[in-house]
Amino acid sequence: MKTGVEYSCDAAVEKLDRFLKAKKLRRTPERYRILEQAMAFPKQFVVDDLVQAMATAAFPVSKSTVYSTVDLLVEAGILRRITAIGNGPARYEKLEDVSHIHLLCEECGKLKLVKDLNFMAYMNARKFAAFTTSYYNLTVYGVCNDCARRIKREKSSNNKIKRTTK
Amino acid sequence: MKTGVEYSCDAAVEKLDRFLKAKKLRRTPERYRILEQAMAFPKQFVVDDLVQAMATAAFPVSKSTVYSTVDLLVEAGILRRITAIGNGPARYEKLEDVSHIHLLCEECGKLKLVKDLNFMAYMNARKFAAFTTSYYNLTVYGVCNDCARRIKREKSSNNKIKRTTK
DNA sequence: TTTACTGCAAATATTTTGCAATATC
DNA sequence: GATATTGCAAAATATTTGCAGTAAA
């Protein structure tokens, strides 16, 4: 453990503060520095990304600590845990991104966030029987134009090979 | 491998047929029996569920075979692979269920499917720039009434304990 | 007859756990 | 000072891979 760290002061930090206080858990430097790095990612990240980011930020922490901290951040409602494509490690994203529509390319795994005010208004008004909503996520699976082009190219070059070898 | 199996004949079977033919893969009994069991699950299932179901159906297959077969079924557009809560094994569901709204309780992990024609109509018309949609999934995270009641009960009994020990 | 498929076991990947040292409250 | 947290290593869990025997085309 290390000491003497100032904490930057935004909404997520306050949220973590409240959470730790409510649960009578400790405000360690590790937890606040990991939160800082997590919020700095422009999009989804995995545990190893955070371990690396911490090392780069001259505050190396163990993988176990990152695992336990992201668990806390999920419980505190700051991050969301997702694993959408393939078998890789779990991915995390800021909960503030969640209400955007997620466009996920099934070919390259790239993710794009789209804001849709109609949809958000509809969902905010929508109630479900016997269920209290905390948040929602709409993911659209498909193929991005880059991959569509690439696939088309590969197909046509396949055809050429077949034709010439006949 | 075993032989002499008749294949039941519904949409999913035909879909698998076309897929295997197109990819020049083999129509093994294992693949069709696993498909049959997968379609018989009323909701999400994991690989081990399928292994067990096959054993119960007097057609035991290895775990590797089930793994490779569900991969095929996902690729064929018959199943969808999901892992929404916790770190357990990957879960699968029929793609025909996907366009329903998924209500997922974050406490007990129970899933309820809700049909919403307004939402489906909106999504079917919705186009995204530089992206070709194949399907979409709306998951609503929250707490089901059963869990809400349980939590409330636990809280009030906690308060009682605190009060008496003071 | 050719080669894809199955099933076993071993390898790999991801996450959790036990425990000693240490920092927070 | 009491105990929650960190970090290491080992354990547990989930999935993939290599390979020999076998079945589908």
Tab-separated table of C-alpha atoms (C1' of nucleotides) in Angstrom:
chain	number	residue	atom	x	y	z
A	1	MET	CA	0.000	0.000	0.000
A	2	LYS	CA	1.025	3.605	-0.624
A	3	THR	CA	-0.054	6.811	1.067
A	4	GLY	CA	-0.238	10.553	0.506
A	5	VAL	CA	-2.501	10.542	-2.567
A	6	GLU	CA	-4.926	13.332	-3.407
A	7	TYR	CA	-8.186	12.202	-4.979
A	8	SER	CA	-9.592	14.022	-7.980
A	9	CYS	CA	-13.148	15.089	-7.333
A	10	ASP	CA	-15.855	14.184	-9.826
A	11	ALA	CA	-19.159	12.368	-9.757
A	12	ALA	CA	-17.708	8.861	-9.833
A	13	VAL	CA	-15.326	9.576	-6.984
A	14	GLU	CA	-18.178	10.893	-4.885
A	15	LYS	CA	-20.206	7.833	-5.763
A	16	LEU	CA	-17.377	5.560	-4.643
A	17	ASP	CA	-16.970	7.635	-1.485
A	18	ARG	CA	-20.599	7.212	-0.572
A	19	PHE	CA	-20.489	3.514	-1.397
A	20	LEU	CA	-17.409	2.781	0.724
A	21	LYS	CA	-18.740	4.811	3.621
A	22	ALA	CA	-22.135	3.074	3.487
A	23	LYS	CA	-20.505	-0.369	3.424
A	24	LYS	CA	-17.852	0.610	6.003
A	25	LEU	CA	-15.052	-0.270	3.595
A	26	ARG	CA	-11.691	1.497	3.431
A	27	ARG	CA	-10.749	4.414	1.217
A	28	THR	CA	-7.445	3.063	-0.044
A	29	PRO	CA	-5.294	4.886	-2.606
A	30	GLU	CA	-5.455	1.822	-4.836
A	31	ARG	CA	-9.225	2.045	-5.127
A	32	TYR	CA	-9.266	5.694	-6.081
A	33	ARG	CA	-6.365	5.441	-8.515
A	34	ILE	CA	-7.932	2.438	-10.210
A	35	LEU	CA	-11.226	4.318	-10.491
A	36	GLU	CA	-9.391	7.261	-12.046
A	37	GLN	CA	-7.785	5.023	-14.675
A	38	ALA	CA	-11.067	3.207	-15.333
A	39	MET	CA	-12.906	6.472	-15.995
A	40	ALA	CA	-10.107	7.601	-18.314
A	41	PHE	CA	-10.732	4.770	-20.784
A	42	PRO	CA	-12.758	6.141	-23.696
A	43	LYS	CA	-14.503	2.785	-24.089
A	44	GLN	CA	-14.621	-0.783	-22.849
A	45	PHE	CA	-11.582	-2.295	-21.153
A	46	VAL	CA	-10.495	-5.538	-19.494
A	47	VAL	CA	-8.761	-6.198	-16.191
A	48	ASP	CA	-5.337	-6.437	-17.835
A	49	ASP	CA	-5.846	-3.032	-19.475
A	50	LEU	CA	-6.279	-1.565	-16.011
A	51	VAL	CA	-3.237	-3.381	-14.623
A	52	GLN	CA	-1.177	-1.940	-17.478
A	53	ALA	CA	-2.659	1.540	-17.140
A	54	MET	CA	-1.772	1.550	-13.449
A	55	ALA	CA	1.794	0.495	-14.192
A	56	THR	CA	2.085	3.238	-16.798
A	57	ALA	CA	0.691	5.721	-14.283
A	58	ALA	CA	3.572	4.763	-11.965
A	59	PHE	CA	1.243	3.101	-9.479
A	60	PRO	CA	1.629	-0.646	-10.065
A	61	VAL	CA	-0.969	-2.837	-8.408
A	62	SER	CA	-1.562	-6.577	-8.413
A	63	LYS	CA	-4.090	-8.242	-10.626
A	64	SER	CA	-6.023	-9.464	-7.574
A	65	THR	CA	-6.459	-5.915	-6.392
A	66	VAL	CA	-7.801	-4.848	-9.760
A	67	TYR	CA	-10.210	-7.781	-9.801
A	68	SER	CA	-11.568	-6.954	-6.376
A	69	THR	CA	-11.730	-3.235	-7.140
A	70	VAL	CA	-13.688	-3.549	-10.378
A	71	ASP	CA	-16.101	-5.794	-8.483
A	72	LEU	CA	-16.611	-2.939	-6.031
A	73	LEU	CA	-17.040	-0.418	-8.839
A	74	VAL	CA	-19.697	-2.621	-10.398
A	75	GLU	CA	-21.462	-2.989	-7.068
A	76	ALA	CA	-21.240	0.765	-6.557
A	77	GLY	CA	-23.013	1.316	-9.874
A	78	ILE	CA	-20.039	2.995	-11.550
A	79	LEU	CA	-19.087	0.275	-14.017
A	80	ARG	CA	-20.964	-2.434	-15.874
A	81	ARG	CA	-19.535	-5.870	-16.548
A	82	ILE	CA	-20.031	-7.354	-20.000
A	83	THR	CA	-18.741	-10.223	-22.089
A	84	ALA	CA	-20.296	-10.024	-25.473
A	85	ILE	CA	-18.066	-11.707	-28.050
A	86	GLY	CA	-15.856	-14.754	-27.804
A	87	ASN	CA	-14.300	-16.191	-24.687
A	88	GLY	CA	-11.876	-13.491	-23.678
A	89	PRO	CA	-11.734	-11.881	-20.275
A	90	ALA	CA	-14.709	-9.907	-18.944
A	91	ARG	CA	-15.018	-6.362	-20.233
A	92	TYR	CA	-16.130	-3.306	-18.326
A	93	GLU	CA	-17.637	-0.001	-19.323
A	94	LYS	CA	-18.785	3.108	-17.516
A	95	LEU	CA	-22.427	2.894	-16.545
A	96	GLU	CA	-22.915	6.399	-17.938
A	97	ASP	CA	-22.371	4.903	-21.413
A	98	VAL	CA	-24.914	2.160	-20.953
A	99	SER	CA	-28.061	3.898	-22.164
A	100	HIS	CA	-26.500	4.508	-25.557
A	101	ILE	CA	-27.307	1.994	-28.250
A	102	HIS	CA	-24.347	-0.356	-28.691
A	103	LEU	CA	-23.524	-1.310	-32.270
A	104	LEU	CA	-21.352	-4.401	-32.071
A	105	CYS	CA	-19.639	-5.762	-35.175
A	106	GLU	CA	-19.657	-9.557	-35.032
A	107	GLU	CA	-16.654	-9.716	-37.383
A	108	CYS	CA	-14.098	-7.407	-35.750
A	109	GLY	CA	-15.691	-6.951	-32.325
A	110	LYS	CA	-15.519	-3.184	-32.647
A	111	LEU	CA	-18.140	-1.259	-30.691
A	112	LYS	CA	-19.787	2.046	-31.555
A	113	LEU	CA	-22.067	4.002	-29.216
A	114	VAL	CA	-25.082	5.779	-30.697
A	115	LYS	CA	-27.378	8.174	-28.850
A	116	ASP	CA	-31.084	7.791	-29.661
A	117	LEU	CA	-33.311	10.255	-27.825
A	118	ASN	CA	-36.548	8.644	-29.025
A	119	PHE	CA	-35.480	5.313	-27.685
A	120	MET	CA	-34.236	6.754	-24.398
A	121	ALA	CA	-37.483	8.649	-23.847
A	122	TYR	CA	-39.462	5.491	-24.545
A	123	MET	CA	-37.385	3.430	-22.130
A	124	ASN	CA	-37.451	6.024	-19.385
A	125	ALA	CA	-41.227	5.959	-19.464
A	126	ARG	CA	-41.491	2.182	-19.859
A	127	LYS	CA	-42.509	0.215	-16.758
A	128	PHE	CA	-42.440	-3.555	-16.359
A	129	ALA	CA	-44.720	-5.660	-14.200
A	130	ALA	CA	-43.181	-6.978	-10.970
A	131	PHE	CA	-39.789	-5.504	-11.823
A	132	THR	CA	-37.843	-2.397	-10.790
A	133	THR	CA	-35.519	-1.174	-13.529
A	134	SER	CA	-32.074	0.080	-12.619
A	135	TYR	CA	-30.675	0.467	-16.145
A	136	TYR	CA	-30.966	-1.059	-19.575
A	137	ASN	CA	-28.781	-1.876	-22.537
A	138	LEU	CA	-29.663	-2.204	-26.183
A	139	THR	CA	-27.028	-3.961	-28.239
A	140	VAL	CA	-27.399	-4.258	-31.986
A	141	TYR	CA	-25.395	-7.085	-33.532
A	142	GLY	CA	-24.352	-6.915	-37.137
A	143	VAL	CA	-21.508	-6.117	-39.486
A	144	CYS	CA	-19.785	-2.749	-39.821
A	145	ASN	CA	-19.174	-1.362	-43.285
A	146	ASP	CA	-15.405	-1.902	-43.052
A	147	CYS	CA	-15.874	-5.623	-42.460
A	148	ALA	CA	-18.635	-5.858	-45.077
A	149	ARG	CA	-16.227	-4.439	-47.651
A	150	ARG	CA	-13.417	-6.739	-46.553
A	151	ILE	CA	-15.663	-9.815	-46.783
A	152	LYS	CA	-16.840	-8.815	-50.241
A	153	ARG	CA	-13.218	-8.409	-51.379
A	154	GLU	CA	-12.248	-11.815	-49.992
A	155	LYS	CA	-15.196	-13.486	-51.709
A	156	SER	CA	-14.415	-12.017	-55.103
A	157	SER	CA	-10.740	-12.995	-54.849
A	158	ASN	CA	-11.850	-16.531	-53.897
A	159	ASN	CA	-13.977	-16.681	-57.019
A	160	LYS	CA	-11.034	-15.602	-59.118
A	161	ILE	CA	-8.844	-18.381	-57.676
A	162	LYS	CA	-11.545	-20.964	-58.281
A	163	ARG	CA	-12.007	-19.804	-61.841
A	164	THR	CA	-8.301	-19.880	-62.689
A	165	THR	CA	-7.703	-23.300	-61.139
A	166	LYS	CA	-10.551	-24.898	-63.086
B	1	MET	CA	-20.092	-42.006	-33.450
B	2	LYS	CA	-23.496	-43.641	-33.794
B	3	THR	CA	-25.651	-44.155	-36.855
B	4	GLY	CA	-29.223	-44.790	-37.934
B	5	VAL	CA	-30.823	-41.637	-36.543
B	6	GLU	CA	-33.850	-39.932	-38.045
B	7	TYR	CA	-33.824	-36.147	-37.831
B	8	SER	CA	-36.934	-34.266	-36.701
B	9	CYS	CA	-37.884	-31.664	-39.228
B	10	ASP	CA	-38.464	-28.100	-38.135
B	11	ALA	CA	-37.073	-24.684	-39.013
B	12	ALA	CA	-33.908	-24.991	-36.949
B	13	VAL	CA	-33.069	-28.370	-38.420
B	14	GLU	CA	-33.471	-26.998	-41.914
B	15	LYS	CA	-31.316	-24.045	-40.984
B	16	LEU	CA	-28.587	-26.353	-39.717
B	17	ASP	CA	-28.944	-28.472	-42.859
B	18	ARG	CA	-28.396	-25.493	-45.109
B	19	PHE	CA	-25.505	-24.275	-42.982
B	20	LEU	CA	-23.653	-27.598	-42.989
B	21	LYS	CA	-24.221	-28.058	-46.698
B	22	ALA	CA	-22.989	-24.547	-47.489
B	23	LYS	CA	-19.859	-25.025	-45.373
B	24	LYS	CA	-19.342	-28.600	-46.594
B	25	LEU	CA	-19.476	-29.935	-43.048
B	26	ARG	CA	-20.862	-33.315	-42.041
B	27	ARG	CA	-24.399	-34.120	-40.952
B	28	THR	CA	-23.534	-36.197	-37.895
B	29	PRO	CA	-26.152	-37.636	-35.539
B	30	GLU	CA	-24.471	-35.809	-32.654
B	31	ARG	CA	-25.096	-32.416	-34.240
B	32	TYR	CA	-28.770	-33.032	-34.872
B	33	ARG	CA	-29.436	-34.598	-31.490
B	34	ILE	CA	-27.671	-31.747	-29.714
B	35	LEU	CA	-29.712	-29.251	-31.720
B	36	GLU	CA	-32.887	-31.091	-30.735
B	37	GLN	CA	-31.995	-30.897	-27.033
B	38	ALA	CA	-30.944	-27.253	-27.327
B	39	MET	CA	-34.268	-26.273	-28.869
B	40	ALA	CA	-36.121	-28.181	-26.159
B	41	PHE	CA	-34.794	-25.927	-23.378
B	42	PRO	CA	-37.502	-23.409	-22.496
B	43	LYS	CA	-34.844	-20.801	-21.705
B	44	GLN	CA	-31.130	-20.197	-21.405
B	45	PHE	CA	-28.783	-23.115	-20.794
B	46	VAL	CA	-25.072	-23.830	-20.403
B	47	VAL	CA	-22.840	-26.439	-22.018
B	48	ASP	CA	-23.122	-28.774	-19.036
B	49	ASP	CA	-26.918	-28.630	-19.229
B	50	LEU	CA	-26.658	-29.950	-22.764
B	51	VAL	CA	-24.184	-32.674	-21.795
B	52	GLN	CA	-26.622	-33.820	-19.113
B	53	ALA	CA	-29.656	-33.569	-21.380
B	54	MET	CA	-27.903	-35.754	-23.937
B	55	ALA	CA	-27.034	-38.352	-21.307
B	56	THR	CA	-30.650	-38.379	-20.117
B	57	ALA	CA	-31.782	-38.755	-23.713
B	58	ALA	CA	-29.645	-41.922	-23.884
B	59	PHE	CA	-27.222	-40.347	-26.329
B	60	PRO	CA	-24.142	-39.451	-24.280
B	61	VAL	CA	-21.633	-37.172	-25.988
B	62	SER	CA	-18.393	-35.624	-24.841
B	63	LYS	CA	-18.123	-32.095	-23.578
B	64	SER	CA	-15.786	-31.206	-26.473
B	65	THR	CA	-18.420	-32.237	-28.953
B	66	VAL	CA	-21.002	-30.075	-27.263
B	67	TYR	CA	-18.614	-27.138	-27.223
B	68	SER	CA	-17.884	-27.450	-30.919
B	69	THR	CA	-21.533	-28.016	-31.782
B	70	VAL	CA	-22.882	-24.975	-29.948
B	71	ASP	CA	-20.202	-22.947	-31.751
B	72	LEU	CA	-21.645	-24.197	-35.030
B	73	LEU	CA	-25.197	-23.453	-33.929
B	74	VAL	CA	-24.165	-19.905	-33.055
B	75	GLU	CA	-22.441	-19.506	-36.408
B	76	ALA	CA	-25.510	-20.912	-38.136
B	77	GLY	CA	-27.665	-18.235	-36.492
B	78	ILE	CA	-29.695	-20.694	-34.416
B	79	LEU	CA	-28.335	-19.867	-30.961
B	80	ARG	CA	-26.927	-16.774	-29.325
B	81	ARG	CA	-24.109	-16.855	-26.804
B	82	ILE	CA	-24.425	-14.693	-23.718
B	83	THR	CA	-22.794	-14.256	-20.361
B	84	ALA	CA	-24.642	-11.614	-18.470
B	85	ILE	CA	-24.128	-12.139	-14.754
B	86	GLY	CA	-21.156	-13.380	-12.802
B	87	ASN	CA	-18.336	-15.557	-14.064
B	88	GLY	CA	-20.083	-18.821	-14.685
B	89	PRO	CA	-19.929	-20.708	-17.963
B	90	ALA	CA	-21.291	-19.106	-21.141
B	91	ARG	CA	-25.041	-19.300	-21.574
B	92	TYR	CA	-26.940	-19.907	-24.786
B	93	GLU	CA	-30.431	-19.079	-25.943
B	94	LYS	CA	-32.440	-19.591	-29.105
B	95	LEU	CA	-32.058	-16.682	-31.483
B	96	GLU	CA	-35.836	-16.646	-31.919
B	97	ASP	CA	-36.053	-15.411	-28.318
B	98	VAL	CA	-33.601	-12.583	-28.823
B	99	SER	CA	-35.941	-9.824	-29.975
B	100	HIS	CA	-37.919	-10.097	-26.769
B	101	ILE	CA	-37.002	-7.652	-24.039
B	102	HIS	CA	-34.907	-9.445	-21.428
B	103	LEU	CA	-35.647	-8.546	-17.820
B	104	LEU	CA	-32.659	-9.688	-15.795
B	105	CYS	CA	-32.742	-9.625	-12.008
B	106	GLU	CA	-29.326	-8.629	-10.701
B	107	GLU	CA	-30.024	-10.340	-7.384
B	108	CYS	CA	-31.117	-13.842	-8.367
B	109	GLY	CA	-30.060	-13.865	-12.028
B	110	LYS	CA	-33.540	-14.943	-13.103
B	111	LEU	CA	-34.544	-13.917	-16.610
B	112	LYS	CA	-37.989	-13.030	-17.929
B	113	LEU	CA	-38.818	-12.460	-21.598
B	114	VAL	CA	-41.302	-9.734	-22.495
B	115	LYS	CA	-42.738	-9.079	-25.934
B	116	ASP	CA	-43.078	-5.394	-26.860
B	117	LEU	CA	-44.565	-4.821	-30.308
B	118	ASN	CA	-43.959	-1.049	-30.235
B	119	PHE	CA	-40.309	-1.578	-29.560
B	120	MET	CA	-39.972	-4.328	-32.164
B	121	ALA	CA	-41.635	-2.189	-34.817
B	122	TYR	CA	-39.335	0.693	-33.978
B	123	MET	CA	-36.224	-1.482	-34.171
B	124	ASN	CA	-37.261	-3.170	-37.387
B	125	ALA	CA	-37.518	0.216	-39.060
B	126	ARG	CA	-34.400	1.652	-37.409
B	127	LYS	CA	-31.315	1.931	-39.620
B	128	PHE	CA	-27.790	2.759	-38.470
B	129	ALA	CA	-25.102	4.545	-40.444
B	130	ALA	CA	-22.331	2.332	-41.820
B	131	PHE	CA	-23.752	-0.747	-40.141
B	132	THR	CA	-25.858	-3.726	-41.255
B	133	THR	CA	-28.040	-5.080	-38.455
B	134	SER	CA	-28.452	-8.814	-38.053
B	135	TYR	CA	-30.301	-8.833	-34.733
B	136	TYR	CA	-30.584	-6.875	-31.526
B	137	ASN	CA	-31.059	-7.454	-27.841
B	138	LEU	CA	-32.532	-5.197	-25.203
B	139	THR	CA	-31.721	-6.259	-21.669
B	140	VAL	CA	-33.215	-4.424	-18.723
B	141	TYR	CA	-31.275	-4.828	-15.493
B	142	GLY	CA	-32.995	-4.417	-12.178
B	143	VAL	CA	-34.562	-6.256	-9.283
B	144	CYS	CA	-37.552	-8.572	-9.482
B	145	ASN	CA	-40.316	-8.170	-6.920
B	146	ASP	CA	-39.427	-11.428	-5.158
B	147	CYS	CA	-35.903	-10.214	-4.471
B	148	ALA	CA	-37.104	-6.721	-3.552
B	149	ARG	CA	-39.356	-8.257	-0.901
B	150	ARG	CA	-36.571	-10.511	0.391
B	151	ILE	CA	-34.122	-7.597	0.660
B	152	LYS	CA	-36.670	-5.510	2.517
B	153	ARG	CA	-37.258	-8.364	4.965
B	154	GLU	CA	-33.509	-8.829	5.553
B	155	LYS	CA	-33.039	-5.113	6.171
B	156	SER	CA	-35.800	-4.875	8.755
B	157	SER	CA	-34.509	-7.938	10.625
B	158	ASN	CA	-30.984	-6.386	10.574
B	159	ASN	CA	-32.371	-3.243	12.158
B	160	LYS	CA	-34.027	-5.299	14.874
B	161	ILE	CA	-30.716	-7.020	15.712
B	162	LYS	CA	-28.875	-3.699	15.861
B	163	ARG	CA	-31.502	-2.217	18.105
B	164	THR	CA	-31.455	-5.089	20.582
B	165	THR	CA	-27.648	-5.227	20.790
B	166	LYS	CA	-27.339	-1.513	21.531
C	1	DT	C1'	-10.876	-43.771	-49.739
C	2	DT	C1'	-10.445	-39.359	-47.955
C	3	DT	C1'	-10.832	-36.438	-44.383
C	4	DA	C1'	-13.984	-34.381	-40.896
C	5	DC	C1'	-15.662	-35.641	-36.360
C	6	DT	C1'	-15.679	-37.528	-31.702
C	7	DG	C1'	-13.796	-38.199	-27.222
C	8	DC	C1'	-10.183	-38.352	-24.133
C	9	DA	C1'	-6.492	-36.030	-21.817
C	10	DA	C1'	-3.453	-32.358	-21.512
C	11	DA	C1'	-2.812	-27.437	-22.172
C	12	DT	C1'	-4.376	-22.803	-21.811
C	13	DA	C1'	-7.009	-18.946	-20.088
C	14	DT	C1'	-9.540	-16.557	-16.607
C	15	DT	C1'	-10.920	-15.776	-12.031
C	16	DT	C1'	-10.994	-16.893	-7.129
C	17	DT	C1'	-8.954	-18.094	-2.782
C	18	DG	C1'	-5.632	-18.674	1.200
C	19	DC	C1'	-2.381	-16.426	3.674
C	20	DA	C1'	1.333	-13.321	5.450
C	21	DA	C1'	2.542	-8.515	5.585
C	22	DT	C1'	0.767	-3.961	6.004
C	23	DA	C1'	-2.159	0.168	5.877
C	24	DT	C1'	-6.667	2.181	7.249
C	25	DC	C1'	-9.812	3.410	10.657
D	1	DG	C1'	-4.837	-1.987	18.109
D	2	DA	C1'	-8.254	-4.355	15.385
D	3	DT	C1'	-9.133	-5.764	11.022
D	4	DA	C1'	-9.761	-4.833	5.971
D	5	DT	C1'	-6.754	-4.748	2.040
D	6	DT	C1'	-2.859	-5.865	-0.803
D	7	DG	C1'	-0.078	-9.041	-3.427
D	8	DC	C1'	1.754	-13.340	-4.232
D	9	DA	C1'	1.114	-18.086	-5.362
D	10	DA	C1'	-1.767	-21.935	-5.651
D	11	DA	C1'	-6.410	-23.616	-6.564
D	12	DA	C1'	-10.594	-23.640	-9.041
D	13	DT	C1'	-13.229	-23.061	-13.108
D	14	DA	C1'	-14.026	-22.752	-18.111
D	15	DT	C1'	-12.597	-23.543	-22.685
D	16	DT	C1'	-9.397	-24.992	-26.362
D	17	DT	C1'	-6.182	-28.071	-28.500
D	18	DG	C1'	-3.638	-32.342	-29.986
D	19	DC	C1'	-4.206	-36.730	-31.309
D	20	DA	C1'	-5.821	-41.546	-32.263
D	21	DG	C1'	-9.731	-44.025	-33.622
D	22	DT	C1'	-13.986	-43.883	-36.336
D	23	DA	C1'	-17.730	-42.459	-39.323
D	24	DA	C1'	-19.647	-39.483	-43.191
D	25	DA	C1'	-19.318	-38.368	-47.932
